[in-house]
JSON list of C-alpha atoms in Angstrom, two decimals:
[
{"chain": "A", "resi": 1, "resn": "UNK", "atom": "CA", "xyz": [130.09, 104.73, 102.33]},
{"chain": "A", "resi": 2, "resn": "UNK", "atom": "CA", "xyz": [129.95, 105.27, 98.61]},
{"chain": "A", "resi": 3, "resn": "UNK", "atom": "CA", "xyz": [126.96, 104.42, 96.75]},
{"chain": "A", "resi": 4, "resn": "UNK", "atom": "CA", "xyz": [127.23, 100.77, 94.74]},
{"chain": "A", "resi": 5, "resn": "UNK", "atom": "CA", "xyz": [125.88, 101.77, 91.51]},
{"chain": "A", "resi": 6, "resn": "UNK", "atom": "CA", "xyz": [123.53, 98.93, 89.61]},
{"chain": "A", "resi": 7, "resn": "UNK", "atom": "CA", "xyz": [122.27, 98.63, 86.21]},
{"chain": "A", "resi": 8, "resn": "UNK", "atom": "CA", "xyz": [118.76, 97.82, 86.62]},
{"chain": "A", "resi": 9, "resn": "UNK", "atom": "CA", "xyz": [118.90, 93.97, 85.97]},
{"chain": "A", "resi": 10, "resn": "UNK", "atom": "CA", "xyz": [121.96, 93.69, 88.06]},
{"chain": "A", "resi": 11, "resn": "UNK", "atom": "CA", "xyz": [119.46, 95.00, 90.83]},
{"chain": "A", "resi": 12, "resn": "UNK", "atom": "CA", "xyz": [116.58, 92.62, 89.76]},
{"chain": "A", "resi": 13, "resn": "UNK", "atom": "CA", "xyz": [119.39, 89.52, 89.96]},
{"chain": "A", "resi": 14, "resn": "UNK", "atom": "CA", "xyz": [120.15, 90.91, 93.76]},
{"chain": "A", "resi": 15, "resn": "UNK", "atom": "CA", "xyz": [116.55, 91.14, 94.65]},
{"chain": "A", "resi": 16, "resn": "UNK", "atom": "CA", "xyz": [115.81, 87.41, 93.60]},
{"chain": "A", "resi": 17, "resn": "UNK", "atom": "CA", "xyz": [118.46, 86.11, 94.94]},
{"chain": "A", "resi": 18, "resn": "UNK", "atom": "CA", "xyz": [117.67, 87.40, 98.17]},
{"chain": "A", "resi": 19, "resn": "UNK", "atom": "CA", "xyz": [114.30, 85.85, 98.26]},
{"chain": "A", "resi": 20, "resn": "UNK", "atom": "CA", "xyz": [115.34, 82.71, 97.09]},
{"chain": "A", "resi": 21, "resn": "UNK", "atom": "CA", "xyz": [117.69, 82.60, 99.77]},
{"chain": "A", "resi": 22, "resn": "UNK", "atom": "CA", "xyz": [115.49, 84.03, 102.60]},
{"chain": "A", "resi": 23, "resn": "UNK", "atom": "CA", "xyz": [112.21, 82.50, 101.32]},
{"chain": "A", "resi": 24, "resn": "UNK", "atom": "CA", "xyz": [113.79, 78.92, 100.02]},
{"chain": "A", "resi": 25, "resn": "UNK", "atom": "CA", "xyz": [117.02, 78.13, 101.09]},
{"chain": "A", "resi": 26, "resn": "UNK", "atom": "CA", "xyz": [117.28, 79.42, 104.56]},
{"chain": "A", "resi": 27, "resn": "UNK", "atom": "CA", "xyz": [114.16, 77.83, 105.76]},
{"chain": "A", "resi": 28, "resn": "UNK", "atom": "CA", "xyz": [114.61, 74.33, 104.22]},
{"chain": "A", "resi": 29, "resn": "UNK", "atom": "CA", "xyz": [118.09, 74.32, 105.81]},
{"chain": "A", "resi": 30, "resn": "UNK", "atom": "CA", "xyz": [116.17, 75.32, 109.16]},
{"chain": "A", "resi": 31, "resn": "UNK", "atom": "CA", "xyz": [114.23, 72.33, 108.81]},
{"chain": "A", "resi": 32, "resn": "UNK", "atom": "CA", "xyz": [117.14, 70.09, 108.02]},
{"chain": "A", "resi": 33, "resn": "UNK", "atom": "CA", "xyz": [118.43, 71.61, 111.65]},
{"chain": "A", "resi": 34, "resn": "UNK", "atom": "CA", "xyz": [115.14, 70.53, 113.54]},
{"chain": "A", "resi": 35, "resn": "UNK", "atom": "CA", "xyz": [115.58, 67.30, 111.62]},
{"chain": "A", "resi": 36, "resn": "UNK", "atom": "CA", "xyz": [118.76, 66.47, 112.60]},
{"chain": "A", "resi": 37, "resn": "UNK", "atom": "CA", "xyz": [118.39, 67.90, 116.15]},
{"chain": "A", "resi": 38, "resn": "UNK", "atom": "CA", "xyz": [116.53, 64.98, 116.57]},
{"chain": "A", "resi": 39, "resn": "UNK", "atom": "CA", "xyz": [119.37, 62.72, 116.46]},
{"chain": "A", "resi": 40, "resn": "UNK", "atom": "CA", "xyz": [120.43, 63.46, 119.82]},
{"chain": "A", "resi": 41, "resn": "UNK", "atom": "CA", "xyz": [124.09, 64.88, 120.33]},
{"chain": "A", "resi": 42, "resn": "UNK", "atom": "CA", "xyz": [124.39, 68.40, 118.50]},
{"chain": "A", "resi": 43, "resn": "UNK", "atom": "CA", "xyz": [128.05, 68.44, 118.76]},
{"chain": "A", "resi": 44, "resn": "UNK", "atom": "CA", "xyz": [128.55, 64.66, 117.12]},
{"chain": "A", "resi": 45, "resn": "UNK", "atom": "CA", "xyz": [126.22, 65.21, 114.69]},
{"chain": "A", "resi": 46, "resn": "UNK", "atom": "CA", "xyz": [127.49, 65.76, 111.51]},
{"chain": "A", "resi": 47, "resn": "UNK", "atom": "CA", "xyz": [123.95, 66.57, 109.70]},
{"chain": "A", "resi": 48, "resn": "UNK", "atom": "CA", "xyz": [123.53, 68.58, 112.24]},
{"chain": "A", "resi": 49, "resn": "UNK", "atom": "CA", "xyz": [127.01, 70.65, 111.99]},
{"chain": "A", "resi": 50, "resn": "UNK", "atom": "CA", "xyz": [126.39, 70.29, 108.34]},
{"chain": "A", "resi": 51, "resn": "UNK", "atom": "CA", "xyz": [123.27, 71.80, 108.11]},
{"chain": "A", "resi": 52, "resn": "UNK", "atom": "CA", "xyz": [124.27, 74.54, 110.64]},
{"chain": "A", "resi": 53, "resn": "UNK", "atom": "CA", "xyz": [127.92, 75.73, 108.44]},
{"chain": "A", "resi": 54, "resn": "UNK", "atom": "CA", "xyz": [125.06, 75.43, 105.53]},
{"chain": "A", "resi": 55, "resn": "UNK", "atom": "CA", "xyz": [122.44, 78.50, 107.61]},
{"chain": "A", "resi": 56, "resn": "UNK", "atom": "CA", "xyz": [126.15, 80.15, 108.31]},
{"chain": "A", "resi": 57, "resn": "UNK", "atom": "CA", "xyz": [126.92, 80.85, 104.75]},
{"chain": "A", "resi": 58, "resn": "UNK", "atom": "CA", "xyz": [123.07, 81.19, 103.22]},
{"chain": "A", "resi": 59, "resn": "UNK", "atom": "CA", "xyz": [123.02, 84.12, 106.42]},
{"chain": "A", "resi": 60, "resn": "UNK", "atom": "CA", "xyz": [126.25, 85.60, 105.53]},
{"chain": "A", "resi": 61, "resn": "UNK", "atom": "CA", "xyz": [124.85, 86.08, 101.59]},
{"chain": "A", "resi": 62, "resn": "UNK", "atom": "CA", "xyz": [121.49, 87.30, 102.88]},
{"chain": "A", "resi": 63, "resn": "UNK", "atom": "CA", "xyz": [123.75, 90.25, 104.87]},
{"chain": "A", "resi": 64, "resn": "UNK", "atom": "CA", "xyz": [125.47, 90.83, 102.17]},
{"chain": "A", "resi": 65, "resn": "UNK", "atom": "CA", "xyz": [122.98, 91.84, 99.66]},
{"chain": "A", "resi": 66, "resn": "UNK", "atom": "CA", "xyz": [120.76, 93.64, 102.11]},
{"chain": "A", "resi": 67, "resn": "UNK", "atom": "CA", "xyz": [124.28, 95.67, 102.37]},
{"chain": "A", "resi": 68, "resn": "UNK", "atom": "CA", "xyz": [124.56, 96.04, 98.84]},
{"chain": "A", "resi": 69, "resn": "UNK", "atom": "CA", "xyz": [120.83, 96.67, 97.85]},
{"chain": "A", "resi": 70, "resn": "UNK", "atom": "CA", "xyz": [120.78, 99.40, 101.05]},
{"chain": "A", "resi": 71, "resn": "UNK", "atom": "CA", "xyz": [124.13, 101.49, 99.80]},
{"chain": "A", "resi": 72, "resn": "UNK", "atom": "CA", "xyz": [123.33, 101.32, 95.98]},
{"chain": "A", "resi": 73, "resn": "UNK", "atom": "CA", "xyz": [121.67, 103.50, 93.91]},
{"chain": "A", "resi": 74, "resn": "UNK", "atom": "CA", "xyz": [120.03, 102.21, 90.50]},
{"chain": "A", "resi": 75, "resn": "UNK", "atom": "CA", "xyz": [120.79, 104.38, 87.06]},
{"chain": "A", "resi": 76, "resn": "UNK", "atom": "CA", "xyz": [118.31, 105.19, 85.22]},
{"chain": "A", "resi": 77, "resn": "UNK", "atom": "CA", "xyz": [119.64, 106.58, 81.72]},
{"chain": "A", "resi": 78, "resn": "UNK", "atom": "CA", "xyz": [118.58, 107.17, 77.66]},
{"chain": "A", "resi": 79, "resn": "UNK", "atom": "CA", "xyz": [119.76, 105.82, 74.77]},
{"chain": "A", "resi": 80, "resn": "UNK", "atom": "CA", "xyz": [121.85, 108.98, 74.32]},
{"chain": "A", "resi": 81, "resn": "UNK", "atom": "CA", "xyz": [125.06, 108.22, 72.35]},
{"chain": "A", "resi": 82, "resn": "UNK", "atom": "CA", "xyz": [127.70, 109.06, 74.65]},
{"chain": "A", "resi": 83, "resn": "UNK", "atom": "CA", "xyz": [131.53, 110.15, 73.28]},
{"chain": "A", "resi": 84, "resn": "UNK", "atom": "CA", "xyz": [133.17, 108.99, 76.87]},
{"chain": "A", "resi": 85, "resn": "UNK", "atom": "CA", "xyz": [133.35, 105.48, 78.36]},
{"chain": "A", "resi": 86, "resn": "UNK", "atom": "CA", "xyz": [131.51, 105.62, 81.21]},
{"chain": "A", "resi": 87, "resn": "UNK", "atom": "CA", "xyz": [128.96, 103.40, 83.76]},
{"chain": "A", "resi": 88, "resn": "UNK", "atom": "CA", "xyz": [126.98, 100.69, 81.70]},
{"chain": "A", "resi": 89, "resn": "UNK", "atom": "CA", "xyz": [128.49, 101.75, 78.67]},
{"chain": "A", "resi": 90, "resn": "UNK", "atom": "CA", "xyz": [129.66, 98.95, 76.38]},
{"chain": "A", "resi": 91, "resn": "UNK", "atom": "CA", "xyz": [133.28, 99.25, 74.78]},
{"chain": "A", "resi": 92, "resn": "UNK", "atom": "CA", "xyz": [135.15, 97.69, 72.10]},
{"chain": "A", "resi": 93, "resn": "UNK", "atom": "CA", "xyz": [138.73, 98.25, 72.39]},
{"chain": "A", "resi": 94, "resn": "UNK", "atom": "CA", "xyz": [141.82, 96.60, 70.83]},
{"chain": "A", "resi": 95, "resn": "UNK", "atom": "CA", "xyz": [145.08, 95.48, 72.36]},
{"chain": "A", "resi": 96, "resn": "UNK", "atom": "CA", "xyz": [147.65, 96.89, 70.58]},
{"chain": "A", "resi": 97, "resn": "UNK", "atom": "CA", "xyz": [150.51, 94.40, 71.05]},
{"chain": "A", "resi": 98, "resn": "UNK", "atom": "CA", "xyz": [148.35, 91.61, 69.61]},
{"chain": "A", "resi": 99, "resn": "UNK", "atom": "CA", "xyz": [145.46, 92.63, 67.32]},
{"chain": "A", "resi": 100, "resn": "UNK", "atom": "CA", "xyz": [143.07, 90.71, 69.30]},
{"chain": "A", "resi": 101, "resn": "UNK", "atom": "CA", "xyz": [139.76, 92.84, 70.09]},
{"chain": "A", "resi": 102, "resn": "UNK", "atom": "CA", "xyz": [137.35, 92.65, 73.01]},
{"chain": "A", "resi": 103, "resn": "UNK", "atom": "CA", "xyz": [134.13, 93.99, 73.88]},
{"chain": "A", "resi": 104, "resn": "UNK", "atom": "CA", "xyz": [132.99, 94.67, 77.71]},
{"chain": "A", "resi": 105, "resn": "UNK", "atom": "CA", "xyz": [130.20, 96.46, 79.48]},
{"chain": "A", "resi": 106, "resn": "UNK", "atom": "CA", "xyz": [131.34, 98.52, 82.24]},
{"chain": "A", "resi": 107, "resn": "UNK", "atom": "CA", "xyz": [129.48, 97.99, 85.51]},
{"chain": "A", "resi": 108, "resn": "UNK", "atom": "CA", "xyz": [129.86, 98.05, 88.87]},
{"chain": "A", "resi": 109, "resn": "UNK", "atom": "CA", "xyz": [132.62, 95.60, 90.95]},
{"chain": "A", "resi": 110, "resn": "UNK", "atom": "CA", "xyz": [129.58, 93.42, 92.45]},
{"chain": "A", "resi": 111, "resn": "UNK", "atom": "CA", "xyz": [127.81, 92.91, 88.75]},
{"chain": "A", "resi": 112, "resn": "UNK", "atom": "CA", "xyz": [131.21, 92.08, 87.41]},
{"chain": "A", "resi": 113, "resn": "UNK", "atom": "CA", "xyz": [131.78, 88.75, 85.09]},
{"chain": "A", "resi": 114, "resn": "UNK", "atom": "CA", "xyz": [134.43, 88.12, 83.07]},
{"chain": "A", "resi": 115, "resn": "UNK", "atom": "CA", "xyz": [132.43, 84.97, 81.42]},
{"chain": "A", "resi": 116, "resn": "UNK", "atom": "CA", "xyz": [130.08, 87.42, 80.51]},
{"chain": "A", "resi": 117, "resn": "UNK", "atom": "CA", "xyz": [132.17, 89.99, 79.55]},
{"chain": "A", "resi": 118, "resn": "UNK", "atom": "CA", "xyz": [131.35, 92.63, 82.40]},
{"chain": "A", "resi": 119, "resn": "UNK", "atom": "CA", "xyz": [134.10, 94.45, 83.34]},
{"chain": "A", "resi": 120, "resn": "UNK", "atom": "CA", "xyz": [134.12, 96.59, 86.79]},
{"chain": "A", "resi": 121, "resn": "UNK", "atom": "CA", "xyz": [134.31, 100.06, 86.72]},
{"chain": "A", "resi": 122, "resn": "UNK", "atom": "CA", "xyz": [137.18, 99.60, 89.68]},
{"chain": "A", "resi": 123, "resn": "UNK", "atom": "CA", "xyz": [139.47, 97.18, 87.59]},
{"chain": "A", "resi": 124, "resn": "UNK", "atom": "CA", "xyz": [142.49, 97.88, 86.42]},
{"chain": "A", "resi": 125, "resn": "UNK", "atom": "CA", "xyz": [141.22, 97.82, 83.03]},
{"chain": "A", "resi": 126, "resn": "UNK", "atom": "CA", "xyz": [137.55, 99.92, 83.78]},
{"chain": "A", "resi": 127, "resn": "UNK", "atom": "CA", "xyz": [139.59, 102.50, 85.59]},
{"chain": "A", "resi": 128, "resn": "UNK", "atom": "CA", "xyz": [141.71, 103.19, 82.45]},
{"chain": "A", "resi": 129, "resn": "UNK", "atom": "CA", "xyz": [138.99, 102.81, 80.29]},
{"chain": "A", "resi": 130, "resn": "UNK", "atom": "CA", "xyz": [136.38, 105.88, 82.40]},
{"chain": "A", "resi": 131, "resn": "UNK", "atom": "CA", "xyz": [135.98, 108.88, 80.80]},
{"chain": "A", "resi": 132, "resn": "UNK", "atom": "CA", "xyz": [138.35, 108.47, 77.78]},
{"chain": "A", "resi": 133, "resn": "UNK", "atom": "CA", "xyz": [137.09, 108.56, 73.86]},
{"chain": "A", "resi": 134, "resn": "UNK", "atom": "CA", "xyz": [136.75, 106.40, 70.77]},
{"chain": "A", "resi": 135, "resn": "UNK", "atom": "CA", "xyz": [140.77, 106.56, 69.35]},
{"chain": "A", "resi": 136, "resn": "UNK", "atom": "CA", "xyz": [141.97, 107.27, 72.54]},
{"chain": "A", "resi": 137, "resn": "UNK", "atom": "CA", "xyz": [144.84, 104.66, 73.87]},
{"chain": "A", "resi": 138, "resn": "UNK", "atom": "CA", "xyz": [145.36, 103.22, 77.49]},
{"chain": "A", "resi": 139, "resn": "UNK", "atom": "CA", "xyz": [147.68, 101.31, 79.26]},
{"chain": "A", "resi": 140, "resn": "UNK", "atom": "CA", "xyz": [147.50, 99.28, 82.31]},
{"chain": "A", "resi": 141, "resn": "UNK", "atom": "CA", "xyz": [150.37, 96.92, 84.31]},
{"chain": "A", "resi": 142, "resn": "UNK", "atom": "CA", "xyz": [149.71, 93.52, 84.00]},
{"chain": "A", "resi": 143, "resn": "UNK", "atom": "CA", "xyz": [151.46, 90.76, 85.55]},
{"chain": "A", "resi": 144, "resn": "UNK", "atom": "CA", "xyz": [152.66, 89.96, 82.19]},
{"chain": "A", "resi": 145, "resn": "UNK", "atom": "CA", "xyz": [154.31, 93.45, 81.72]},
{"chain": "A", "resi": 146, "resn": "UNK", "atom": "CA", "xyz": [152.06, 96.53, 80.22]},
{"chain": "A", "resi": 147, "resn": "UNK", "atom": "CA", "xyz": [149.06, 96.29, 77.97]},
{"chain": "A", "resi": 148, "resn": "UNK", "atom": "CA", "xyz": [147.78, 98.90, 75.42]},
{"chain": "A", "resi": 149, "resn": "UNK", "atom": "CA", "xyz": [144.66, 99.05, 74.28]},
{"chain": "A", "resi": 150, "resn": "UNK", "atom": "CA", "xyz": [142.76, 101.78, 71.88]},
{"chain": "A", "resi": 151, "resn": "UNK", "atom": "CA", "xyz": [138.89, 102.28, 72.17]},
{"chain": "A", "resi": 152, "resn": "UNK", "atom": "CA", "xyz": [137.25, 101.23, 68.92]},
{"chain": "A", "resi": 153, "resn": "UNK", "atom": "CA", "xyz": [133.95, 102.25, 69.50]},
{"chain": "A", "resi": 154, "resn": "UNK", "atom": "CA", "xyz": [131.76, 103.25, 72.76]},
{"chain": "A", "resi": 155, "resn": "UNK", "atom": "CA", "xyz": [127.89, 102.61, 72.70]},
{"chain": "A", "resi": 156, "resn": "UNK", "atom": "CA", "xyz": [125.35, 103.06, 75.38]},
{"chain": "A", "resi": 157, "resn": "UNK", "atom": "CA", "xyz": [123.02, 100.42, 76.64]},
{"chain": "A", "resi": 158, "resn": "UNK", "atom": "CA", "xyz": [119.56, 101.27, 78.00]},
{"chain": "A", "resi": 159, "resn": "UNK", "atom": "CA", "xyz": [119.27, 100.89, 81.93]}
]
């Protein structure tokens, strides 16, 4: 499997969400269980099946980012100023049809956040963007028909 590679507070976010879910969630929702055990009939019991679909998902989560925190690897970098778009780099680029200019930090697919403006290596849009140059142009398929953009400027963040 290929390493997951993490910006150091995308690791820190991982690490307490796992213990609020293992130290918090899961065990309250373990008491709501024993609670509604109590109410005779497991299979009637709605708490009950509530509570239980409720452990289901918090357990699913808790797999997950032991997954992810076991196959990643954290980056530990400089304030170097790098020429090339690359991991945790942050990129200003311009879409050439329409003027309008955005700014994105490249990270990995499970710190992505387009709210936030964190775009995924592994998108469409990261995978153009990887190892190319300020001035350099790129275009991707969208549903919309193809998009151009030019890199405006490229500046590393601190890990």
């Amino acid at each position: 499997m290929e390493k997951i590679l993490l910006t150091r507070a995308g690791y820190e976010k991982l690490l307490q969400e796992l213990d609020l879910l293992s130290q918090v969630e899961r065990p309250q929702i373990v008491g709501e269980l024993q609670e509604a055990a109590y109410g005779g009939r497991l299979e009637k019991n709605p708490d009950y099946q509530s509570a239980l679909a409720q452990r289901h998902k918090v357990d699913r989560r808790i797999r997950h980012i032991q997954q992810i925190l076991a196959n990643s690897e954290v980056l530990v970098g400089s304030n170097v100023r790098h020429t090339r778009v690359g991991f945790n780099c942050r990129v200003r680029v311009r879409n050439l049809a329409t003027g309008q200019e955005k700014q994105f930090k490249v990270v990995s697919a499970v710190e992505s956040d387009a709210t936030r403006g964190y775009l995924s290596k592994t998108a469409p849009l990261g995978r153009a963007l990887m190892g190319r140059g300020v001035g350099e142009r790129v275009t991707i398929k969208a549903p919309g028909g193809p998009r151009t953009y030019q890199i405006l400027e490229i500046e590393m963040e601190a890990l």
